[in-house]
Short mmCIF file of C-alpha atoms and ligand atoms in Angstrom, two decimals:
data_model
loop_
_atom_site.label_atom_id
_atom_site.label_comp_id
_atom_site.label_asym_id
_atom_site.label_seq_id
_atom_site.Cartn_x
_atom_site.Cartn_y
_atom_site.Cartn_z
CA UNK P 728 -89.74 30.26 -16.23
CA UNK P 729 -88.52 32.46 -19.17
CA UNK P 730 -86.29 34.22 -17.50
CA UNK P 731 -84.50 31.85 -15.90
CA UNK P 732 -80.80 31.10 -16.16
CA UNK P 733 -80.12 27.79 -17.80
CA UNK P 734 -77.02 26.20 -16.97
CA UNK P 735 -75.16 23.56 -19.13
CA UNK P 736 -76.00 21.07 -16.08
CA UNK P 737 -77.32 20.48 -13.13
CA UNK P 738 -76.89 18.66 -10.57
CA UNK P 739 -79.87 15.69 -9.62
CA UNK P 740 -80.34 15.61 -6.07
CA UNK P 741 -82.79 13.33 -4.55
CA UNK P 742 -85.57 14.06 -2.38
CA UNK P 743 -84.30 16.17 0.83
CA UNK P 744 -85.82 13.44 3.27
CA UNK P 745 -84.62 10.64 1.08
CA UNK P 746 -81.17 11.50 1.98
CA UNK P 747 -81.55 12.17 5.46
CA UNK P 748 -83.28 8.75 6.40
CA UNK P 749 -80.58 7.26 4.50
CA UNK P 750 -77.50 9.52 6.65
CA UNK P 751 -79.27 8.55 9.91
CA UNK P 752 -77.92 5.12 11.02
CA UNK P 753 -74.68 6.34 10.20
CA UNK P 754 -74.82 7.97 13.82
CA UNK P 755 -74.96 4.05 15.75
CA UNK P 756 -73.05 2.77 12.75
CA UNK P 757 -69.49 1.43 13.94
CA UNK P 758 -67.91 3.77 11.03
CA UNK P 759 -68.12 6.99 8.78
CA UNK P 760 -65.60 5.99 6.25
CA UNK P 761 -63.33 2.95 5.53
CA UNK P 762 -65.85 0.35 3.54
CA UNK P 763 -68.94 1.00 6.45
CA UNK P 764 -71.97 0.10 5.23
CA UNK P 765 -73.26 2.20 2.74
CA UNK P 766 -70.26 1.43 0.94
CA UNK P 767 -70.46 -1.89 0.89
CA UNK P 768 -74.09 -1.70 -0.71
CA UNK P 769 -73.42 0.50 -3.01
CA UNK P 770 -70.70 -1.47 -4.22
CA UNK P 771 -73.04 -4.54 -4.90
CA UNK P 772 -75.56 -2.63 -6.19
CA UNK P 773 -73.64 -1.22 -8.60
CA UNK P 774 -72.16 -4.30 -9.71
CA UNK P 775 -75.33 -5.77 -10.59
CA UNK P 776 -76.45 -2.54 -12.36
CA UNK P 777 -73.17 -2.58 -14.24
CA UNK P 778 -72.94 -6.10 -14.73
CA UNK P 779 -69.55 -6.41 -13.66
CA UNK P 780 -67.96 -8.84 -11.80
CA UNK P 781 -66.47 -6.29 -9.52
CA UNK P 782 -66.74 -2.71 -8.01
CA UNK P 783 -64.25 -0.34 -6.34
CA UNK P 784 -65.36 2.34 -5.14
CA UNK P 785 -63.44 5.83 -4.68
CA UNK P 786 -63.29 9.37 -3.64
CA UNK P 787 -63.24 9.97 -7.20
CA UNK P 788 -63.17 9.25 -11.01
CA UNK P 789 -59.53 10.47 -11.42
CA UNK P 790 -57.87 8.99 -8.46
CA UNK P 791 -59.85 5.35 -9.43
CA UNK P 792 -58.00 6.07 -12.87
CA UNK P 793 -54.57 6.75 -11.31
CA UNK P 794 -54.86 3.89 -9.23
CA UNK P 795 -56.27 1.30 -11.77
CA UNK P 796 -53.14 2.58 -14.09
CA UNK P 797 -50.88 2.38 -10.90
CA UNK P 798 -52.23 -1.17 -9.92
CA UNK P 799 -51.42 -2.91 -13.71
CA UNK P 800 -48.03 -2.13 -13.23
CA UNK P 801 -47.57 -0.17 -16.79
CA UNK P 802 -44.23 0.74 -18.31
CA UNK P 803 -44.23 2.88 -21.51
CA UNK P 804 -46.34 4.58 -24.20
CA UNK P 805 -50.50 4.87 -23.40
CA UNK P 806 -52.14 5.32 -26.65
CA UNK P 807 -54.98 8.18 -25.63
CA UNK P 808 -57.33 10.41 -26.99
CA UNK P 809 -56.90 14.39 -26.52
CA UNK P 810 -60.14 15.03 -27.32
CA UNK P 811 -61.37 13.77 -23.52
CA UNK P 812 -60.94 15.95 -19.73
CA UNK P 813 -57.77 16.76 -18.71
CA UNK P 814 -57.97 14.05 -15.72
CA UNK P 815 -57.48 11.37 -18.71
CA UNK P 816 -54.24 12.59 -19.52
CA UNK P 817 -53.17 13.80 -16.31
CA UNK P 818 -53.77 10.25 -14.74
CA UNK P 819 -51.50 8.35 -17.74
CA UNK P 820 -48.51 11.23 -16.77
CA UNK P 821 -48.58 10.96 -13.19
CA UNK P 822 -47.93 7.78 -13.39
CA UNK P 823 -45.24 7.88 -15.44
CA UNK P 824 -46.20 7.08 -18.72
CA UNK P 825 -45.96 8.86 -21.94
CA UNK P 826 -49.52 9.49 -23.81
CA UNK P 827 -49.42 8.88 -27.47
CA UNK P 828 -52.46 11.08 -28.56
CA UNK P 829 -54.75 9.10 -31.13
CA UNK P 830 -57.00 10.82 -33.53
CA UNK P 831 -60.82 10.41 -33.50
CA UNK P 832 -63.38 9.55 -36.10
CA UNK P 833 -65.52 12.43 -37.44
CA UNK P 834 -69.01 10.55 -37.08
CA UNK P 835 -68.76 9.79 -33.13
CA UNK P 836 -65.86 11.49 -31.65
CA UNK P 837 -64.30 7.94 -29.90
CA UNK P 838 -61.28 6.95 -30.91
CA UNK P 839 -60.07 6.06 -34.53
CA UNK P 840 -59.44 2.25 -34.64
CA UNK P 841 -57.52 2.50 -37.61
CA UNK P 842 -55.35 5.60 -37.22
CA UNK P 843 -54.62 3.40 -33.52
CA UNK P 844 -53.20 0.51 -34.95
CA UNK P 845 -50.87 2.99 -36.86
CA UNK P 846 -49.27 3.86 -33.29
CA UNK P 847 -48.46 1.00 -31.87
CA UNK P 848 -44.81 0.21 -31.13
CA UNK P 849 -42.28 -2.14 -29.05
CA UNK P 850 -43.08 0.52 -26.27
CA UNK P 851 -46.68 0.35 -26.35
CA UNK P 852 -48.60 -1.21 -23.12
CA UNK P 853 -52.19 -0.31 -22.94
CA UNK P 854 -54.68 1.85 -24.68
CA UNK P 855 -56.56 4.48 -22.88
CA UNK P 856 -59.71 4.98 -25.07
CA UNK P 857 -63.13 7.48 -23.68
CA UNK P 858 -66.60 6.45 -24.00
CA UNK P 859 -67.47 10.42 -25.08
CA UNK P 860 -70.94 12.22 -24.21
CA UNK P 861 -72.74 8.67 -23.58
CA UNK P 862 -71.26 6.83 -26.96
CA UNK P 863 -68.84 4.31 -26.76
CA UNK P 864 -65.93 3.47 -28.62
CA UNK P 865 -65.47 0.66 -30.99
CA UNK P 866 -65.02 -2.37 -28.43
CA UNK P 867 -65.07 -5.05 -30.30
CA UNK P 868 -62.65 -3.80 -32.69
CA UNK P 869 -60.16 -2.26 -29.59
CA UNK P 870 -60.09 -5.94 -27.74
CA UNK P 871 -58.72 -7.56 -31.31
CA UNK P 872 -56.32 -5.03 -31.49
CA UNK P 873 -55.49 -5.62 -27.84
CA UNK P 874 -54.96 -9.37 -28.20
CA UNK P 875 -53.12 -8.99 -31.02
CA UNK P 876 -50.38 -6.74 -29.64
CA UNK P 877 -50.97 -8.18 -26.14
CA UNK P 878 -51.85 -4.64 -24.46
CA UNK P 879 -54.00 -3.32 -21.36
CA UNK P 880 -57.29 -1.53 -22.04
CA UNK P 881 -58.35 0.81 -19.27
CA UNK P 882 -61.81 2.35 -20.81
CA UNK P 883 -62.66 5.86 -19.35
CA UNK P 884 -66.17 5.81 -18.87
CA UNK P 885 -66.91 9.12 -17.13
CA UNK P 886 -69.07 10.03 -19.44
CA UNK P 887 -70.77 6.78 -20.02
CA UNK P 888 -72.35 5.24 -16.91
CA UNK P 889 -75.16 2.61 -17.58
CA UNK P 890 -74.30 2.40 -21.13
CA UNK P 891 -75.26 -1.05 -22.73
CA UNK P 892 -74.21 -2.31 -25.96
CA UNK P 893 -75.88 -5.23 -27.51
CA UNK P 894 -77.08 -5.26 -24.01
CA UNK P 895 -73.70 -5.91 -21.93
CA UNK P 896 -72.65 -3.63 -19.84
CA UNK P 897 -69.63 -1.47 -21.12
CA UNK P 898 -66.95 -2.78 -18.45
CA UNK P 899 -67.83 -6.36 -19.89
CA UNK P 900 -64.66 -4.54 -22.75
CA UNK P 901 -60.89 -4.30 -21.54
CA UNK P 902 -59.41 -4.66 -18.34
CA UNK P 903 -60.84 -2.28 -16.53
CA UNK P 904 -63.52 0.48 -16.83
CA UNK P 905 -63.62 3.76 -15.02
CA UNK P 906 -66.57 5.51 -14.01
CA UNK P 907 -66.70 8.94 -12.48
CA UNK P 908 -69.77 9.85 -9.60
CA UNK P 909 -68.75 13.99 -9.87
CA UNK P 910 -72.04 16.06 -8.90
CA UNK P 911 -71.98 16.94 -12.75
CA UNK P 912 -72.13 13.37 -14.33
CA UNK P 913 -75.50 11.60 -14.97
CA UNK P 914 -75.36 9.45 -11.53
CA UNK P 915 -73.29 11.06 -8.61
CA UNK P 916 -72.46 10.32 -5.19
CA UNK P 917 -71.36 14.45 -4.56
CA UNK P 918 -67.64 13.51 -5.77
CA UNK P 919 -66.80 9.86 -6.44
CA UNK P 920 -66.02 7.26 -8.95
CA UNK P 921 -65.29 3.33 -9.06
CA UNK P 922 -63.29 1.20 -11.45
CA UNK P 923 -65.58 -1.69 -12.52
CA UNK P 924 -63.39 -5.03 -14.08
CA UNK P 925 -63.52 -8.81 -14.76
CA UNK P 926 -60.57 -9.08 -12.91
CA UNK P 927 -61.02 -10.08 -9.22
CA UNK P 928 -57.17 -10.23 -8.53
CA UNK P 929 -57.03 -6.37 -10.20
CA UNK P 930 -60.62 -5.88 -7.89
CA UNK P 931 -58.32 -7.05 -4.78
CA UNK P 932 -55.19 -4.93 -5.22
CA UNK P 933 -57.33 -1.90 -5.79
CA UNK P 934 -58.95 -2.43 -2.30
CA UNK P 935 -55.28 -1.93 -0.87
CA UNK P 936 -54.37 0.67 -3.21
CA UNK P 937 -57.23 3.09 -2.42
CA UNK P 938 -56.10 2.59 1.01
CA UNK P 939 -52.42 3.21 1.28
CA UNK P 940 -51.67 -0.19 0.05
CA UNK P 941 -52.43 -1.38 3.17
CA UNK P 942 -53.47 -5.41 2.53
CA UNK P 943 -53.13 -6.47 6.55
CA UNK P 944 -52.96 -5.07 10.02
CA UNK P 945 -49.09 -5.27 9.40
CA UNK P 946 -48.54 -5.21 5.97
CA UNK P 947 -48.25 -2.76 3.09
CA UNK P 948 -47.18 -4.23 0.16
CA UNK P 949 -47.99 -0.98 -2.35
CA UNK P 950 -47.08 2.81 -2.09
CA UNK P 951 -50.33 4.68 -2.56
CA UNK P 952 -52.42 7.14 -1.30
CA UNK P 953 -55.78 7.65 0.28
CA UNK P 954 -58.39 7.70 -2.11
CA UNK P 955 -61.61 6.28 -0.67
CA UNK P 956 -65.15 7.34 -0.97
CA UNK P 957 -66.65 8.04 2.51
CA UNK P 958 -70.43 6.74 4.18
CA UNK P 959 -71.89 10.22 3.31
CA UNK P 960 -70.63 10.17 -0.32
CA UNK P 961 -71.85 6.65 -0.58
CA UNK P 962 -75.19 7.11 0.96
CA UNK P 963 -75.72 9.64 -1.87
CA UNK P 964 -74.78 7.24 -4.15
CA UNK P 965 -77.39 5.00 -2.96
CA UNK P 966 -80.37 7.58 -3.33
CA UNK P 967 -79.34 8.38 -6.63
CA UNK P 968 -79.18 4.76 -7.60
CA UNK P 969 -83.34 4.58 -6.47
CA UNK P 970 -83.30 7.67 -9.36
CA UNK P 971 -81.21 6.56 -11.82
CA UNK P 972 -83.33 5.21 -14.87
CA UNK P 973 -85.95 8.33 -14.22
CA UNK P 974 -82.79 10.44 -14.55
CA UNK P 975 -82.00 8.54 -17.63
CA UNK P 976 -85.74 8.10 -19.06
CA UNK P 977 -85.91 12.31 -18.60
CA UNK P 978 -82.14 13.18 -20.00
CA UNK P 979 -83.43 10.83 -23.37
CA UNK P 980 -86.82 12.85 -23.76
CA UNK P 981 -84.69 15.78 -23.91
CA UNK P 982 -82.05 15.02 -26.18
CA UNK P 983 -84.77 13.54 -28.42
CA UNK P 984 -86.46 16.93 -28.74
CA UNK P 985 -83.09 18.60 -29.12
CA UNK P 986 -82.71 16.54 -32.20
CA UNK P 987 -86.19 16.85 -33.28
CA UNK P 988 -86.12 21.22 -32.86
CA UNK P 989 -82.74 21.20 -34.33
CA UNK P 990 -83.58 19.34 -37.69
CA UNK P 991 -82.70 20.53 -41.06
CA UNK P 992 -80.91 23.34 -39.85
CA UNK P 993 -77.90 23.52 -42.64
CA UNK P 994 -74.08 23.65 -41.08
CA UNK P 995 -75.02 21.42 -37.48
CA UNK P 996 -73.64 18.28 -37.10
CA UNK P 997 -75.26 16.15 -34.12
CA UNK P 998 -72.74 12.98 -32.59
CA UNK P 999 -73.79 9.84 -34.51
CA UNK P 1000 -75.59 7.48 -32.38
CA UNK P 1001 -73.82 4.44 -32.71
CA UNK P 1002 -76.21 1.00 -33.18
CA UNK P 1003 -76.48 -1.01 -30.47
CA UNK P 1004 -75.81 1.23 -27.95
CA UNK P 1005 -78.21 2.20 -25.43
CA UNK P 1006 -77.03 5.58 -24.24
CA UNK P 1007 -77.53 7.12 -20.77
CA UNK P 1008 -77.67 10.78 -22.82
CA UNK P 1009 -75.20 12.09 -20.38
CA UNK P 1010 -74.12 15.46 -22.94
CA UNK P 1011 -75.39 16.75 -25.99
CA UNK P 1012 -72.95 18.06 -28.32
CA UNK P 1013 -73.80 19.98 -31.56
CA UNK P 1014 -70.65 20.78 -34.07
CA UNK P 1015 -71.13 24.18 -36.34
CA UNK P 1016 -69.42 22.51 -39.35
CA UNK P 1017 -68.45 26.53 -40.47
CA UNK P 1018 -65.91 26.92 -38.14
CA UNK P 1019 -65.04 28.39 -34.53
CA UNK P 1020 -65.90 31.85 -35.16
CA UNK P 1021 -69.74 30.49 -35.77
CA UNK P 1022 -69.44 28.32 -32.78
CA UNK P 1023 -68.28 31.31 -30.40
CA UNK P 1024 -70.50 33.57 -31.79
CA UNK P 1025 -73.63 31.23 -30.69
CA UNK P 1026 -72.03 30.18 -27.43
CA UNK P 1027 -72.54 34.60 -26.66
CA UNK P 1028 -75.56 35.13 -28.18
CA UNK P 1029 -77.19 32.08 -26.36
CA UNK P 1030 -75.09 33.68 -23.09
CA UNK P 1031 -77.33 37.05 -23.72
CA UNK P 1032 -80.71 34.93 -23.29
CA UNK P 1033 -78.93 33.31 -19.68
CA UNK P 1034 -78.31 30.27 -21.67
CA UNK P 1035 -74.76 28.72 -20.54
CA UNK P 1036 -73.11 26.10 -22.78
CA UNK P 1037 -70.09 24.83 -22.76
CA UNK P 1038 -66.71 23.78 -25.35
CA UNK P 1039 -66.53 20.91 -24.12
CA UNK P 1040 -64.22 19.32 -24.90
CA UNK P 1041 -61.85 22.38 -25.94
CA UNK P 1042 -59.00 22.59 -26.46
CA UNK P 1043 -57.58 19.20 -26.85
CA UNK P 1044 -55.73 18.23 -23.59
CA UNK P 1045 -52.57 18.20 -26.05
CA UNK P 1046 -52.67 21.18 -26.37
CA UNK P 1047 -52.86 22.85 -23.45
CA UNK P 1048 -49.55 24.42 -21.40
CA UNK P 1049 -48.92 21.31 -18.87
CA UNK P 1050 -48.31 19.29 -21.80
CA UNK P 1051 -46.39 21.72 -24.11
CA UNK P 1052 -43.07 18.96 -23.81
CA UNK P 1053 -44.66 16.33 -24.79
CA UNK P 1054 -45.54 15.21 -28.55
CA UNK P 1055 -49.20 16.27 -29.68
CA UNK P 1056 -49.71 13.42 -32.20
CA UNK P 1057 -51.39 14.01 -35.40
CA UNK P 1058 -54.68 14.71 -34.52
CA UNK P 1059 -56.81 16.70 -37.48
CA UNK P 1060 -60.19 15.26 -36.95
CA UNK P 1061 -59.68 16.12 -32.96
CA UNK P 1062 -58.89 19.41 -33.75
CA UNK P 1063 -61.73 20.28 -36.05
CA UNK P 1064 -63.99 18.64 -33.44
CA UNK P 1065 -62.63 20.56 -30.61
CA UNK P 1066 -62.86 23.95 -32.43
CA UNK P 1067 -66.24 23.74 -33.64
CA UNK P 1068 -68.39 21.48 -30.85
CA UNK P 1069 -70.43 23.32 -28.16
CA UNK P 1070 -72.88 21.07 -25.83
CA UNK P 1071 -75.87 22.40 -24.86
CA UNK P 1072 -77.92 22.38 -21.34
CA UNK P 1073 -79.01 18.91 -20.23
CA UNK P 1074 -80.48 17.54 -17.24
CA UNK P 1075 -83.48 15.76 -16.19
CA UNK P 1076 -85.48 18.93 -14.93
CA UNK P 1077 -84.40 20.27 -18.31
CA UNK P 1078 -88.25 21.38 -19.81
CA UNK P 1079 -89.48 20.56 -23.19
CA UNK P 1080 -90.06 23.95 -23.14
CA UNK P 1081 -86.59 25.29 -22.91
CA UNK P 1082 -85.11 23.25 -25.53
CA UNK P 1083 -87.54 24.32 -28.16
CA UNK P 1084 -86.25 28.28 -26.78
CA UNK P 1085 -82.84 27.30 -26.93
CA UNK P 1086 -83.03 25.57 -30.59
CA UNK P 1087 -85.03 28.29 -31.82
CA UNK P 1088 -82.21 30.78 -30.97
CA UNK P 1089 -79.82 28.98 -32.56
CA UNK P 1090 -82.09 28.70 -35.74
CA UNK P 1091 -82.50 32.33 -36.05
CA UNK P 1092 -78.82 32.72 -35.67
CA UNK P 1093 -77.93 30.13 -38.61
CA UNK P 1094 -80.38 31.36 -40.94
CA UNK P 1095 -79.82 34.89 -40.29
C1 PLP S 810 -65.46 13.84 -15.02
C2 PLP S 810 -64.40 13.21 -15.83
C3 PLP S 810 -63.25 12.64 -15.24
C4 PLP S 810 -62.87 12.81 -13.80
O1 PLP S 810 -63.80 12.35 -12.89
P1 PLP S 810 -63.90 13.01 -11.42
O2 PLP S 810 -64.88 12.14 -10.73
O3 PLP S 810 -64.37 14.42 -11.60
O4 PLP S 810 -62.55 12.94 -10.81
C5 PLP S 810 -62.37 11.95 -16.07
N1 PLP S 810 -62.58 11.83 -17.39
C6 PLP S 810 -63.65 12.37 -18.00
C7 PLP S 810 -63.85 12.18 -19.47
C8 PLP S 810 -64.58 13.11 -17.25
O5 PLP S 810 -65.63 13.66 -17.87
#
């Protein structure tokens, strides 16, 4: 195994069979796409594994965030994080609205409550906060702040599905909670995503939405696109769901010898786990408190050993040439995050083995 390549993820596919039994009444089903089966039982299943009220499915994570923005009918300022994907920001633009970049706290990397608050104006209509690497962001604290200035919450959860706090499920907070299913994320259905809510009239316009806006055989009351997930994607879904908690039990072993291998080493700060939150251990970061130079220096020598890792998330979506018009906020925490934070390999096949190679290169390397 030592000379394997080790990328930063991989991809958990279920048993070959597994997916094939579950493809094969799709051939006398009445449909391949368009809320068949599989679909609809995914759906449910997720809702009860998400405790949420309701599921929509779609194609994927960014298009159920464009359409969940779409379908509240904003107007105005979205108070966002740059330290997230691009799709985040991307999704508040093409809709129209103007991201007002928020800073985020040193300890977790979510969103600074207080600098928040700081931002809010007449203009303001929602806050666009991401659950980062598995953590969440302070909820309970965002939903105040939310009543009290009578604004949306759309949570992007990409990064965080399964995550309980205080055992309730995440999309329990704000008004609606995307999740993406990308081939990369901790559960996957190839490429998807849903938008979990509370809100069963929201749930209902998003069925129209994701289709055209299409709500009867002669009526379309929105203007949308096409952005449903198919049988095939959905029957993937549904394998992976039969996986899910080994996926999660395995991604936890690792990250707990990560930490283990990679204590006491001076100049590495790990995310702080947040308490209360049970985490699905979808990334794990490491920040080289000494600067970028350190940070890129590791990210080669690990690269020399076949050992990919990624900046992630660099450079802050403010910063990057798209969104050169638009104001960057005042973001320094982001910023020193961004420059210095490199996530290592993780996955479920991930050996013990491996992270105790990969930690031990990085020791040498500090203490050289
Ligand atoms: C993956 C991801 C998305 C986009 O999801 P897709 O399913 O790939 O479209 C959005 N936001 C974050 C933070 C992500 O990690």
């Amino acid at each position: 195994m030592a000379n394997d390549k080790i990328y930063v993820i991989k991809s958990s596919l279920p048993n070959y069979l597994d997916y094939i039994n579950e493809i094969k009444d799709l051939w006398t089903a009445d449909r391949i796409t368009n809320v068949g089966i599989k679909h609809r039982l995914l759906e449910s299943q997720l809702a009860t594994y998400l405790e949420a009220s309701a599921v929509r499915l779609f194609t994927n994570g960014h298009l159920a965030l464009e359409s969940v923005l779409a379908a509240l009918d904003l107007n105005g300022e979205v108070i966002t994080t740059p330290f997230t994907f691009v799709s985040t920001t991307h999704a508040i633009v093409k809709n129209n609205l103007t991201p007002v970049f928020c800073d985020i706290r040193n300890d977790n990397f979510t969103m600074d409550i207080e600098k928040l608050e700081l931002l809010i104006t007449k203009d303001t209509c929602a806050i666009l906060p991401v659950h980062v690497y598995g953590n969440i962001c302070d909820v309970q604290a965002i939903e105040v702040l939310a009543k009290k200035y009578n604004l949306k919450v759309i949570y992007d959860a990409a990064h965080a599905f399964g995550v309980h706090v205080d055992k309730h499920g995440i999309s329990e907070y704000g008004n609606a909670t995307m999740f993406s299913f990308h081939a990369t994320k901790v559960f996957h259905s190839i490429e998807g995503g849903a938008i979990a809510t509370e809100d069963l009239v929201l749930a209902n316009k998003l069925s129209s939405i994701r289709n055209f806006g299409i709500t009867g055989q002669e009526s379309v009351d929105y203007i949308a696109g096409n952005s449903k997930m198919n049988e095939f994607q959905a029957a993937m879904g549904l394998c992976n769901m039969r996986l899910i908690d080994e996926y999660i039990k395995s991604r936890k072993e690792v990250v707990e010898r990560y930490r283990e291998q990679l204590k006491g080493i001076k100049n590495i700060q790990l995310q702080k786990e947040v308490p209360g939150v049970q985490s699905n251990y979808s990334y794990f970061p490491i920040v080289f408190t000494e600067g970028e130079e350190i940070r890129d220096k590791i990210k080669s020598v690990l690269e020399v050993h076949q050992i990919y890792t990624r900046k992630y998330f660099y450079p802050l979506t403010s910063n990057l040439k798209c969104y050169e018009n638009f104001d960057p906020g005042n973001t320094p925490v982001a910023e020193y995050i961004a420059c210095r934070v490199l996530t290592l390999p993780l996955y479920p096949e991930l050996e013990l083995a491996q992270v105790d190679r990969i930690c031990k290169i990085i020791r040498e390397e500090m203490t050289r």
